PDB file of C-alpha atoms and ligand atoms in Angstrom:
ATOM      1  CA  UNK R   1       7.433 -26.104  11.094  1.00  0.00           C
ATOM      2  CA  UNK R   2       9.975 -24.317  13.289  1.00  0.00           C
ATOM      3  CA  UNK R   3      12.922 -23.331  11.511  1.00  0.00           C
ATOM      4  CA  UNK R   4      14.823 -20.882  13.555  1.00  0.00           C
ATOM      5  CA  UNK R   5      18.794 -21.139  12.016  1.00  0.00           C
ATOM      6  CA  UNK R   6      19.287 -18.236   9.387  1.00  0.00           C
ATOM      7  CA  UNK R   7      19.414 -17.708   7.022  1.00  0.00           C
ATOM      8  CA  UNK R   8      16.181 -19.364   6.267  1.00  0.00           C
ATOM      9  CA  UNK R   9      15.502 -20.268   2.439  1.00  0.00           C
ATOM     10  CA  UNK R  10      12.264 -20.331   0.416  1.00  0.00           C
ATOM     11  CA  UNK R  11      12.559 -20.958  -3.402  1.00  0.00           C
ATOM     12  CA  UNK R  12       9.879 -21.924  -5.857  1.00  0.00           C
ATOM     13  CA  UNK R  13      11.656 -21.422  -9.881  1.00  0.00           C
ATOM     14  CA  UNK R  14      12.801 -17.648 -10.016  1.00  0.00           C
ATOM     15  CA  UNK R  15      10.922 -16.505  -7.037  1.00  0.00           C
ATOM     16  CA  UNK R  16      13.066 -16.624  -3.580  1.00  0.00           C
ATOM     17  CA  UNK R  17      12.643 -15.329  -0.432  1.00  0.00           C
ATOM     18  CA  UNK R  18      16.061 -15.571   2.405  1.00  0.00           C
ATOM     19  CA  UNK R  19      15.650 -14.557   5.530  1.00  0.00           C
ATOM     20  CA  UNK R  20      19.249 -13.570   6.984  1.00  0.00           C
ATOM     21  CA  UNK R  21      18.338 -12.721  10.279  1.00  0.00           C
ATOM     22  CA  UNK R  22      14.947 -11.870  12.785  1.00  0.00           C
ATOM     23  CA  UNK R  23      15.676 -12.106  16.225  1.00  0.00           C
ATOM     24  CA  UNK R  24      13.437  -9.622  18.193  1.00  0.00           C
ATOM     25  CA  UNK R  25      15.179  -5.942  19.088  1.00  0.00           C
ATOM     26  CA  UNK R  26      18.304  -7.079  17.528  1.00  0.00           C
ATOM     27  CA  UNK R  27      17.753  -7.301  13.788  1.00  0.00           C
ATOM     28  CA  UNK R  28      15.633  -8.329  10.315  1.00  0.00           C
ATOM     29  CA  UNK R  29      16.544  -8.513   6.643  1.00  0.00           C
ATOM     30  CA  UNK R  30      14.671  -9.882   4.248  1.00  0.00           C
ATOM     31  CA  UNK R  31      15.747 -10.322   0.457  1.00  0.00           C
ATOM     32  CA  UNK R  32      13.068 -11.127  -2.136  1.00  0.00           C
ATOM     33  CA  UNK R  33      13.768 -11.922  -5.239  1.00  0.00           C
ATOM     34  CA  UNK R  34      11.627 -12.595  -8.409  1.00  0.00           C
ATOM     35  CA  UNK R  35      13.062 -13.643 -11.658  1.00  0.00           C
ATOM     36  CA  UNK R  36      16.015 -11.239 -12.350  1.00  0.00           C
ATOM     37  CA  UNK R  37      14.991  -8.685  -9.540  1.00  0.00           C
ATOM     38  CA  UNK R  38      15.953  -8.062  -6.266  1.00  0.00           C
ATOM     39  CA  UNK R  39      13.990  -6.524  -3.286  1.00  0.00           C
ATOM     40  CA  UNK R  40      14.844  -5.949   0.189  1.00  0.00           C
ATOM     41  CA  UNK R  41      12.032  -6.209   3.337  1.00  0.00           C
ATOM     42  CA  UNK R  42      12.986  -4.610   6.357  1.00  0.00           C
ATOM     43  CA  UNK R  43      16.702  -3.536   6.371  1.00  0.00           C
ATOM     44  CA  UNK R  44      17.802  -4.162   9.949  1.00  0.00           C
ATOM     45  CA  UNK R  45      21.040  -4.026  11.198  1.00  0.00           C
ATOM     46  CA  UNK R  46      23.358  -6.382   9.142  1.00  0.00           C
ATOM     47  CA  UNK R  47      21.667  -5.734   6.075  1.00  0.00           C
ATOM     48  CA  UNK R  48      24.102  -4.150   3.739  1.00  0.00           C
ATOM     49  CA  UNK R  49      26.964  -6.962   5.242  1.00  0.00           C
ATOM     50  CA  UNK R  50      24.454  -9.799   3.980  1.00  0.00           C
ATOM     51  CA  UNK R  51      23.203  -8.434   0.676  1.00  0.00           C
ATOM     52  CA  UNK R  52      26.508  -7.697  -0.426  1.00  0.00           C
ATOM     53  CA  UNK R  53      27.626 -11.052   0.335  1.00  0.00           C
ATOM     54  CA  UNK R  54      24.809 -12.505  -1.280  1.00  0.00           C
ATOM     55  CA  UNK R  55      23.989 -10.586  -4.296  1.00  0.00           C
ATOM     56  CA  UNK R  56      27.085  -8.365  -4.699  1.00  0.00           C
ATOM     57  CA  UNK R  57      27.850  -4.375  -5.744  1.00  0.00           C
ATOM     58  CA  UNK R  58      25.630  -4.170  -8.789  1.00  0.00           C
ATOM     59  CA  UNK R  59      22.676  -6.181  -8.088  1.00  0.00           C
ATOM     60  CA  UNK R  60      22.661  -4.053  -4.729  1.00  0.00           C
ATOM     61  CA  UNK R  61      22.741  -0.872  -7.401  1.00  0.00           C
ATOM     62  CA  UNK R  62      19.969  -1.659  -9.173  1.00  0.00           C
ATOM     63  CA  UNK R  63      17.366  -2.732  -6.781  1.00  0.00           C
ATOM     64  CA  UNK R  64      14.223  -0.656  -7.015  1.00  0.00           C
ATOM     65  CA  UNK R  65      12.083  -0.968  -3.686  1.00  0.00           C
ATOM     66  CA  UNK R  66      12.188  -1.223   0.210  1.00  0.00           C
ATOM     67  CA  UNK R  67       9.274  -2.527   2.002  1.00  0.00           C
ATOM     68  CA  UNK R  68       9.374  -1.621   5.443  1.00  0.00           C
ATOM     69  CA  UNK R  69       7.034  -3.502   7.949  1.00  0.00           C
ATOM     70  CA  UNK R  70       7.095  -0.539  10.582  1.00  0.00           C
ATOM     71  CA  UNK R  71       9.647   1.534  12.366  1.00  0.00           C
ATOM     72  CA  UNK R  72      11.319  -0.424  15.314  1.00  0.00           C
ATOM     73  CA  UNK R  73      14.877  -0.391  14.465  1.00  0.00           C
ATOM     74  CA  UNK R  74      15.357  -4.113  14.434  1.00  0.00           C
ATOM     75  CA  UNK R  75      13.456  -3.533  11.077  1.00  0.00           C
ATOM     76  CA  UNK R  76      14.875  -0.161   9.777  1.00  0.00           C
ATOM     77  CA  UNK R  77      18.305  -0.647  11.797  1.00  0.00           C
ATOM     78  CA  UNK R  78      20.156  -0.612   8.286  1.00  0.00           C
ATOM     79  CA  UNK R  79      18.772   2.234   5.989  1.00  0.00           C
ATOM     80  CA  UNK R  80      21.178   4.606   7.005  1.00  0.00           C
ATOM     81  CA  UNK R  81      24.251   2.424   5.954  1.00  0.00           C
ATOM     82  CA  UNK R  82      22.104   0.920   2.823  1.00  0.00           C
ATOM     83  CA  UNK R  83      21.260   5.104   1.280  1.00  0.00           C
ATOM     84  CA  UNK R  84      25.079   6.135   2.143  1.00  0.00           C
ATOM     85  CA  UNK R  85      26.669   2.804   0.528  1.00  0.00           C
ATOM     86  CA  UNK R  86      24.167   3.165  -2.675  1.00  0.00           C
ATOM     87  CA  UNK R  87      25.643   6.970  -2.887  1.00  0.00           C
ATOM     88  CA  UNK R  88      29.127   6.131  -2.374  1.00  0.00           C
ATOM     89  CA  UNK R  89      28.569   3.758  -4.955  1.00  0.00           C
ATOM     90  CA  UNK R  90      26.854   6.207  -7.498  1.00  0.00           C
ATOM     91  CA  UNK R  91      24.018   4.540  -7.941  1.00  0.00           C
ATOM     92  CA  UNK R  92      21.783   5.797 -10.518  1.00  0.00           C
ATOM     93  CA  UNK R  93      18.257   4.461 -10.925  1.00  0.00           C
ATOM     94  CA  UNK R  94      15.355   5.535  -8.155  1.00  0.00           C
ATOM     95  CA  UNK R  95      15.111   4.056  -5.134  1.00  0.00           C
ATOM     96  CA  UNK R  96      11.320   3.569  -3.602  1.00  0.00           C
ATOM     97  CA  UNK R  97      10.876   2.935  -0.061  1.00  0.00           C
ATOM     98  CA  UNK R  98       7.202   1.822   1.431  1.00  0.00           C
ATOM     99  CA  UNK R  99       6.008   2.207   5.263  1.00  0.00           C
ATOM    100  CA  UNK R 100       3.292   2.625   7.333  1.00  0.00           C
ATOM    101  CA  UNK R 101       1.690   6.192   6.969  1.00  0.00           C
ATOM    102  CA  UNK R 102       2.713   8.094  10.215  1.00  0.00           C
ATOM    103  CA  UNK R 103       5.994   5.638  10.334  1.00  0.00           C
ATOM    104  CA  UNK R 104       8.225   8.318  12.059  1.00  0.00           C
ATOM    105  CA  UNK R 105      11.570   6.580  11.975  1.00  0.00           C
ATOM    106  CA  UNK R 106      11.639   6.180   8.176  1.00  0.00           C
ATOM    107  CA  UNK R 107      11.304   9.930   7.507  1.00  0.00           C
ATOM    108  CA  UNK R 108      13.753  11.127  10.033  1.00  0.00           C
ATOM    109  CA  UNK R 109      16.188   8.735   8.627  1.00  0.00           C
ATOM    110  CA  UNK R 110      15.294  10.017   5.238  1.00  0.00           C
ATOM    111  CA  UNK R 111      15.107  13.702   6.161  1.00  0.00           C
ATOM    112  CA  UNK R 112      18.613  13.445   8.123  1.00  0.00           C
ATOM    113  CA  UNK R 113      20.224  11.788   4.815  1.00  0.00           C
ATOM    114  CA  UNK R 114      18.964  14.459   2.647  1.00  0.00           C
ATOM    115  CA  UNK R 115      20.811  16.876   4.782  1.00  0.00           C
ATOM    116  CA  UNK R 116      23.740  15.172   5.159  1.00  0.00           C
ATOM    117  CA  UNK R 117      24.531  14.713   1.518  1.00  0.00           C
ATOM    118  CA  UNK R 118      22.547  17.023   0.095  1.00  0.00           C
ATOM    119  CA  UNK R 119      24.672  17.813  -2.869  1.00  0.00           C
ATOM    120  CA  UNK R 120      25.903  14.427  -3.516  1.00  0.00           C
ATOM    121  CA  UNK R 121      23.091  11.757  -3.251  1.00  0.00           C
ATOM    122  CA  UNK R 122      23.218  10.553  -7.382  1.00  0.00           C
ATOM    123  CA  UNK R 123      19.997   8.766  -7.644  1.00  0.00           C
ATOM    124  CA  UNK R 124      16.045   9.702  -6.510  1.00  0.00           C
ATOM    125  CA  UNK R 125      14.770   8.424  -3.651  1.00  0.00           C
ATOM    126  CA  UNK R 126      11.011   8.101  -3.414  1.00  0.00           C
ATOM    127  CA  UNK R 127       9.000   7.821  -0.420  1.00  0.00           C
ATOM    128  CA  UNK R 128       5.635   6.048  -0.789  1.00  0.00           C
ATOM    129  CA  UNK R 129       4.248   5.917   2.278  1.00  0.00           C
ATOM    130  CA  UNK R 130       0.958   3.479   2.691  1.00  0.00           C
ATOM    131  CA  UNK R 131      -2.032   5.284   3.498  1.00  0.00           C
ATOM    132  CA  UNK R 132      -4.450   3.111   2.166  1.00  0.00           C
ATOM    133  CA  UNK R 133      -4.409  -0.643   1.818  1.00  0.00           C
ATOM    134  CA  UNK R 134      -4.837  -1.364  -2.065  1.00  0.00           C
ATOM    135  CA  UNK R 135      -2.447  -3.833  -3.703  1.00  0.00           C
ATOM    136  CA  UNK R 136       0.694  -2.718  -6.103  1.00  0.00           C
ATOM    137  CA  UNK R 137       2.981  -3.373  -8.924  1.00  0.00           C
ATOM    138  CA  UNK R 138       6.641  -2.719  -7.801  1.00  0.00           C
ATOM    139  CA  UNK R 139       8.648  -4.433 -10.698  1.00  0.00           C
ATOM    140  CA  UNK R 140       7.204  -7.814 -11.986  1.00  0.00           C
ATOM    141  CA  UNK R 141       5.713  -8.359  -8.621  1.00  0.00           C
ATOM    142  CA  UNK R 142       2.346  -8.121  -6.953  1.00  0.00           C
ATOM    143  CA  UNK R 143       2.019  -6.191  -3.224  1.00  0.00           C
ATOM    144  CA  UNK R 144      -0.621  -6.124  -1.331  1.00  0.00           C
ATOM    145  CA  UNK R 145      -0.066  -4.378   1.883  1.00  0.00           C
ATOM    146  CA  UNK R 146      -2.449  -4.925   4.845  1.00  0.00           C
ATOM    147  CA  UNK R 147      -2.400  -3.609   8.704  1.00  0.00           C
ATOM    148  CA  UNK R 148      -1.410  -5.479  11.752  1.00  0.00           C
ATOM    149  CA  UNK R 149      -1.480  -4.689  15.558  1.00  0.00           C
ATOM    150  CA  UNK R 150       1.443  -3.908  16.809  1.00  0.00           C
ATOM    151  CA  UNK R 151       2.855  -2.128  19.948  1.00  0.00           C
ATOM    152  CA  UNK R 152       5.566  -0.594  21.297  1.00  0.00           C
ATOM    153  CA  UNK R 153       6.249   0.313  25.035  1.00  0.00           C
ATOM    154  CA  UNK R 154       6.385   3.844  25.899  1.00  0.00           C
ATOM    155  CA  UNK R 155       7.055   3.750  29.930  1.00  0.00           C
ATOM    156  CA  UNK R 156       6.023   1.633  32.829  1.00  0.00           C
ATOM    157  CA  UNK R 157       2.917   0.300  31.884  1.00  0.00           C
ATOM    158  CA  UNK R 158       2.306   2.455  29.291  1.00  0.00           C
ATOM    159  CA  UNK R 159       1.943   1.243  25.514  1.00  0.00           C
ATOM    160  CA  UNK R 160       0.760   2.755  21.788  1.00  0.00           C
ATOM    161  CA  UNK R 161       0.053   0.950  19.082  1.00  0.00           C
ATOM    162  CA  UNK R 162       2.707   1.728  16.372  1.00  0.00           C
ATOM    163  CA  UNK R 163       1.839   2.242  12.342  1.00  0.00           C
ATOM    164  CA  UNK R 164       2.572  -1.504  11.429  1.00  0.00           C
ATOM    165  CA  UNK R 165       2.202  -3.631   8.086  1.00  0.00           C
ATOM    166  CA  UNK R 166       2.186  -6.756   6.795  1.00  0.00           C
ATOM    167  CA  UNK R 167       2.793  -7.959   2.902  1.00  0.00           C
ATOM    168  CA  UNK R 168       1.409 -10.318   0.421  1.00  0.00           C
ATOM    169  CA  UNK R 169       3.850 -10.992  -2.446  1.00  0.00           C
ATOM    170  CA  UNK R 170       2.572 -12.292  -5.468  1.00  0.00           C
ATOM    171  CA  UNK R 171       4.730 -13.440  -8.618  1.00  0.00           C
ATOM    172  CA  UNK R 172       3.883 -15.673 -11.668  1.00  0.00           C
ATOM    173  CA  UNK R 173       1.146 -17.535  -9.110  1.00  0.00           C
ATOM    174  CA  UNK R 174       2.930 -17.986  -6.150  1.00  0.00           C
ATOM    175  CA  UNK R 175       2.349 -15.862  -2.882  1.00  0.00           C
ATOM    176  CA  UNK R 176       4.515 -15.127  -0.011  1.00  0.00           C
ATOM    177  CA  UNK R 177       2.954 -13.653   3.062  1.00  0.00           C
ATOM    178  CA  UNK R 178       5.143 -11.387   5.285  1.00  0.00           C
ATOM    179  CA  UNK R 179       3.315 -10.551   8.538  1.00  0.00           C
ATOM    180  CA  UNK R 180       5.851  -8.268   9.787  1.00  0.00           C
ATOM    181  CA  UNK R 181       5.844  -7.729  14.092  1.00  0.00           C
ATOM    182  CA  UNK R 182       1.858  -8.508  14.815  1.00  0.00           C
ATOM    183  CA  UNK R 183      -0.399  -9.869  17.436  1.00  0.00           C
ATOM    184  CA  UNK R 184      -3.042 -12.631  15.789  1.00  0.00           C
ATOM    185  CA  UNK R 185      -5.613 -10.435  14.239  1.00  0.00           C
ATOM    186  CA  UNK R 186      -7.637 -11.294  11.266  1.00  0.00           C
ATOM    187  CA  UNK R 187      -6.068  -9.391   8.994  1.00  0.00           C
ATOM    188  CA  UNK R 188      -2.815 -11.591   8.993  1.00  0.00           C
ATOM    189  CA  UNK R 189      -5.179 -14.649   9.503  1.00  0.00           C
ATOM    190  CA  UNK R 190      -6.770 -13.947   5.916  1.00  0.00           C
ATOM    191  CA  UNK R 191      -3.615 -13.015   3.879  1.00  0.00           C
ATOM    192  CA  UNK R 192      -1.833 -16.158   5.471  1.00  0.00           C
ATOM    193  CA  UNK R 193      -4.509 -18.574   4.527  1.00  0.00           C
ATOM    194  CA  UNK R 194      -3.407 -20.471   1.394  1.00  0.00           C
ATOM    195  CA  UNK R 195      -0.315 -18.938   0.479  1.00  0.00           C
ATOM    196  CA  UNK R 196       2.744 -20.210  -0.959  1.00  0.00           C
ATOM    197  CA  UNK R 197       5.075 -19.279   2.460  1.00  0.00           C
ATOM    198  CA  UNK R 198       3.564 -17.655   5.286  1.00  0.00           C
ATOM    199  CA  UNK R 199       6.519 -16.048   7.308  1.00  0.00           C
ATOM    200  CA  UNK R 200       4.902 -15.491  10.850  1.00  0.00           C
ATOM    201  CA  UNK R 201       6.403 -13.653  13.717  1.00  0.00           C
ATOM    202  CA  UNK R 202       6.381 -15.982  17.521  1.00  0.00           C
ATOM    203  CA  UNK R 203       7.790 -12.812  19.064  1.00  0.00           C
ATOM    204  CA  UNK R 204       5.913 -13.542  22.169  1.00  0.00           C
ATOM    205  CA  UNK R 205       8.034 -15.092  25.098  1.00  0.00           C
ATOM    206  CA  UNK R 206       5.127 -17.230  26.902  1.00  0.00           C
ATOM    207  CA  UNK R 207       1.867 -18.371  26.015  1.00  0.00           C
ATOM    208  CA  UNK R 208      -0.639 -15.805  27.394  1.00  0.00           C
ATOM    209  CA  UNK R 209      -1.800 -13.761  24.140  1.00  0.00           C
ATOM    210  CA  UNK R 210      -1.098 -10.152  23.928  1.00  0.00           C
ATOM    211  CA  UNK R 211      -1.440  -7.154  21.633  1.00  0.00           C
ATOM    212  CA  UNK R 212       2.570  -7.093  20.934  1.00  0.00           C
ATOM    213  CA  UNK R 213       3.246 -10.191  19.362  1.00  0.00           C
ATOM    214  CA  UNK R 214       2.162 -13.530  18.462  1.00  0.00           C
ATOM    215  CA  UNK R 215       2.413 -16.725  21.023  1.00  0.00           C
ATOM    216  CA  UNK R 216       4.073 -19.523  19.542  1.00  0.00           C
ATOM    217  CA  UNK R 217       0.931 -21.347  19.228  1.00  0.00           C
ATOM    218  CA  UNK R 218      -1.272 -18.720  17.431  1.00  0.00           C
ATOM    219  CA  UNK R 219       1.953 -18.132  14.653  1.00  0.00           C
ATOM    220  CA  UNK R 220       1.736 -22.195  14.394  1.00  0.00           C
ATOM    221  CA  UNK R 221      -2.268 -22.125  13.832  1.00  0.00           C
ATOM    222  CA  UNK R 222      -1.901 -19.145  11.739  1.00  0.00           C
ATOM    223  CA  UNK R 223       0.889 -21.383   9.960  1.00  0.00           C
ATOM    224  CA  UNK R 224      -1.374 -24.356   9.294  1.00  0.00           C
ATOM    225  CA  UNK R 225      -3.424 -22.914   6.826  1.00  0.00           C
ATOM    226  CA  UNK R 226      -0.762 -22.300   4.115  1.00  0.00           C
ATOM    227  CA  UNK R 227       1.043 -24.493   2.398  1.00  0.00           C
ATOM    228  CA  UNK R 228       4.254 -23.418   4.308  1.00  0.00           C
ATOM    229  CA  UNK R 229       5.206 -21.464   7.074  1.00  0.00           C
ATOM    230  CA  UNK R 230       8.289 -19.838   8.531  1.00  0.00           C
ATOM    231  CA  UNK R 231       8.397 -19.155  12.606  1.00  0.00           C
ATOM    232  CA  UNK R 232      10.594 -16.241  13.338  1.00  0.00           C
ATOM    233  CA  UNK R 233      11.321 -13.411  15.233  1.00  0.00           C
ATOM    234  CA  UNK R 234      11.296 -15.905  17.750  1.00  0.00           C
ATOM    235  CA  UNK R 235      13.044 -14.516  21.397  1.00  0.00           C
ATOM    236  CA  UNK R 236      16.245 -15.937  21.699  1.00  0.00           C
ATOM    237  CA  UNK R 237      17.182 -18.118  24.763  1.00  0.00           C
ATOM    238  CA  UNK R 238      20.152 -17.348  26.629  1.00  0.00           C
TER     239      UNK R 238
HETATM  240 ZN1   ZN C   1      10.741  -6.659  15.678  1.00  0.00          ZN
HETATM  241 ZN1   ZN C   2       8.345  -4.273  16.322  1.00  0.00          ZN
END
């Protein structure tokens, strides 16, 4: 089913997904919550604005992890604003953040924070950084990470396949899958199958395939085979 107004809504019992936003190069962000916790999937631009709308000053204190697709800032467009707001606000429990091994962007941003306000950031930040594929706790929910193809242009005619991700998140039986910015590869065909939601990325603006992102016909075959599916990330038409 195409659903491309956001915020788009999933909610089985205490386990939510919203979608605010995913419009390719401009922004993402993702909230996730299960039971009483809250978790954020790639903080784009916009991020902080919506969460603190939705969930408000100390929910946004005590969330616990950041899972981070890959680096393109229409995915990581918000961390800066979302580290600096949780300091302003003294917040006080750890803060974990998960991406790609070799994802560039989320170190500098991290590294350039740290020297910024190096004598006044009140709570740990962690940086787990997926080498491996093996699934996780984070909280009272399941992750299983697994890689995508994904790439990025360099100059004329010249591409490189970024460090890219994709998420399975389990909770009291349910699964959402989170395929981040892929082309179809088997990977995301296997961790879509079955699930709960399967939130699938139609980035691509016709219908020849490509390594960059998905036509709008493999996200809708990939879509089939769970029980749900979200298109987005879907170009915008002017
Ligand atoms: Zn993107
Ligand atoms: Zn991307």
């Amino acid at each position: 089913m195409t659903e491309r107004k956001y915020p788009l809504l999933w909610k089985k019992k205490d386990f939510s997904i919203k979608i605010f936003c995913s419009i390719p190069n401009i922004a993402t962000g993702i909230l996730l919550k299960a039971g009483n916790s809250n978790f954020i999937i790639d903080p784009g631009d916009g991020i902080l604005r919506d969460l603190n709308k939705e969930i408000g000053v100390e929910n946004l204190l005590s969330i616990s992890d950041i899972f981070v697709t890959h680096g393109h800032h229409d995915h990581v467009g918000g961390v800066w604003s979302l580290l600096t707001y949780l300091r302003v606000m003294q917040k006080k429990s750890p803060l974990t953040i998960h991406y790609p091994e070799g994802c560039v962007e989320i170190e500098s941003i991290y590294n350039a924070f740290k020297k910024v306000y190096s004598k006044s950031i009140t709570y740990k930040i962690n940086l787990k950084s997926i080498k491996k594929t093996n699934g996780f706790s984070s909280g009272n929910i399941t992750v299983k990470p697994f890689p995508v193809i994904h790439k990025e242009f360099l100059y004329i005619g010249k591409t490189r396949q970024v460090p890219a991700l994709g998420y399975n998140f389990l909770y009291e039986g349910k699964t959402i899958c989170y395929g981040g910015d892929t082309a179809y590869c088997d990977e995301l065909v296997n961790h879509a199958r079955n699930a709960d939601l399967a939130i699938l990325e139609a980035g691509h603006d016709d219908e020849t395939p490509n390594d960059m992102h998905m036509t709008m016909k493999e996200a809708v075959t990939i879509g089939k085979s769970a029980k749900k599916y979200f298109l987005v990330h879907v170009p915008e038409k002017i």
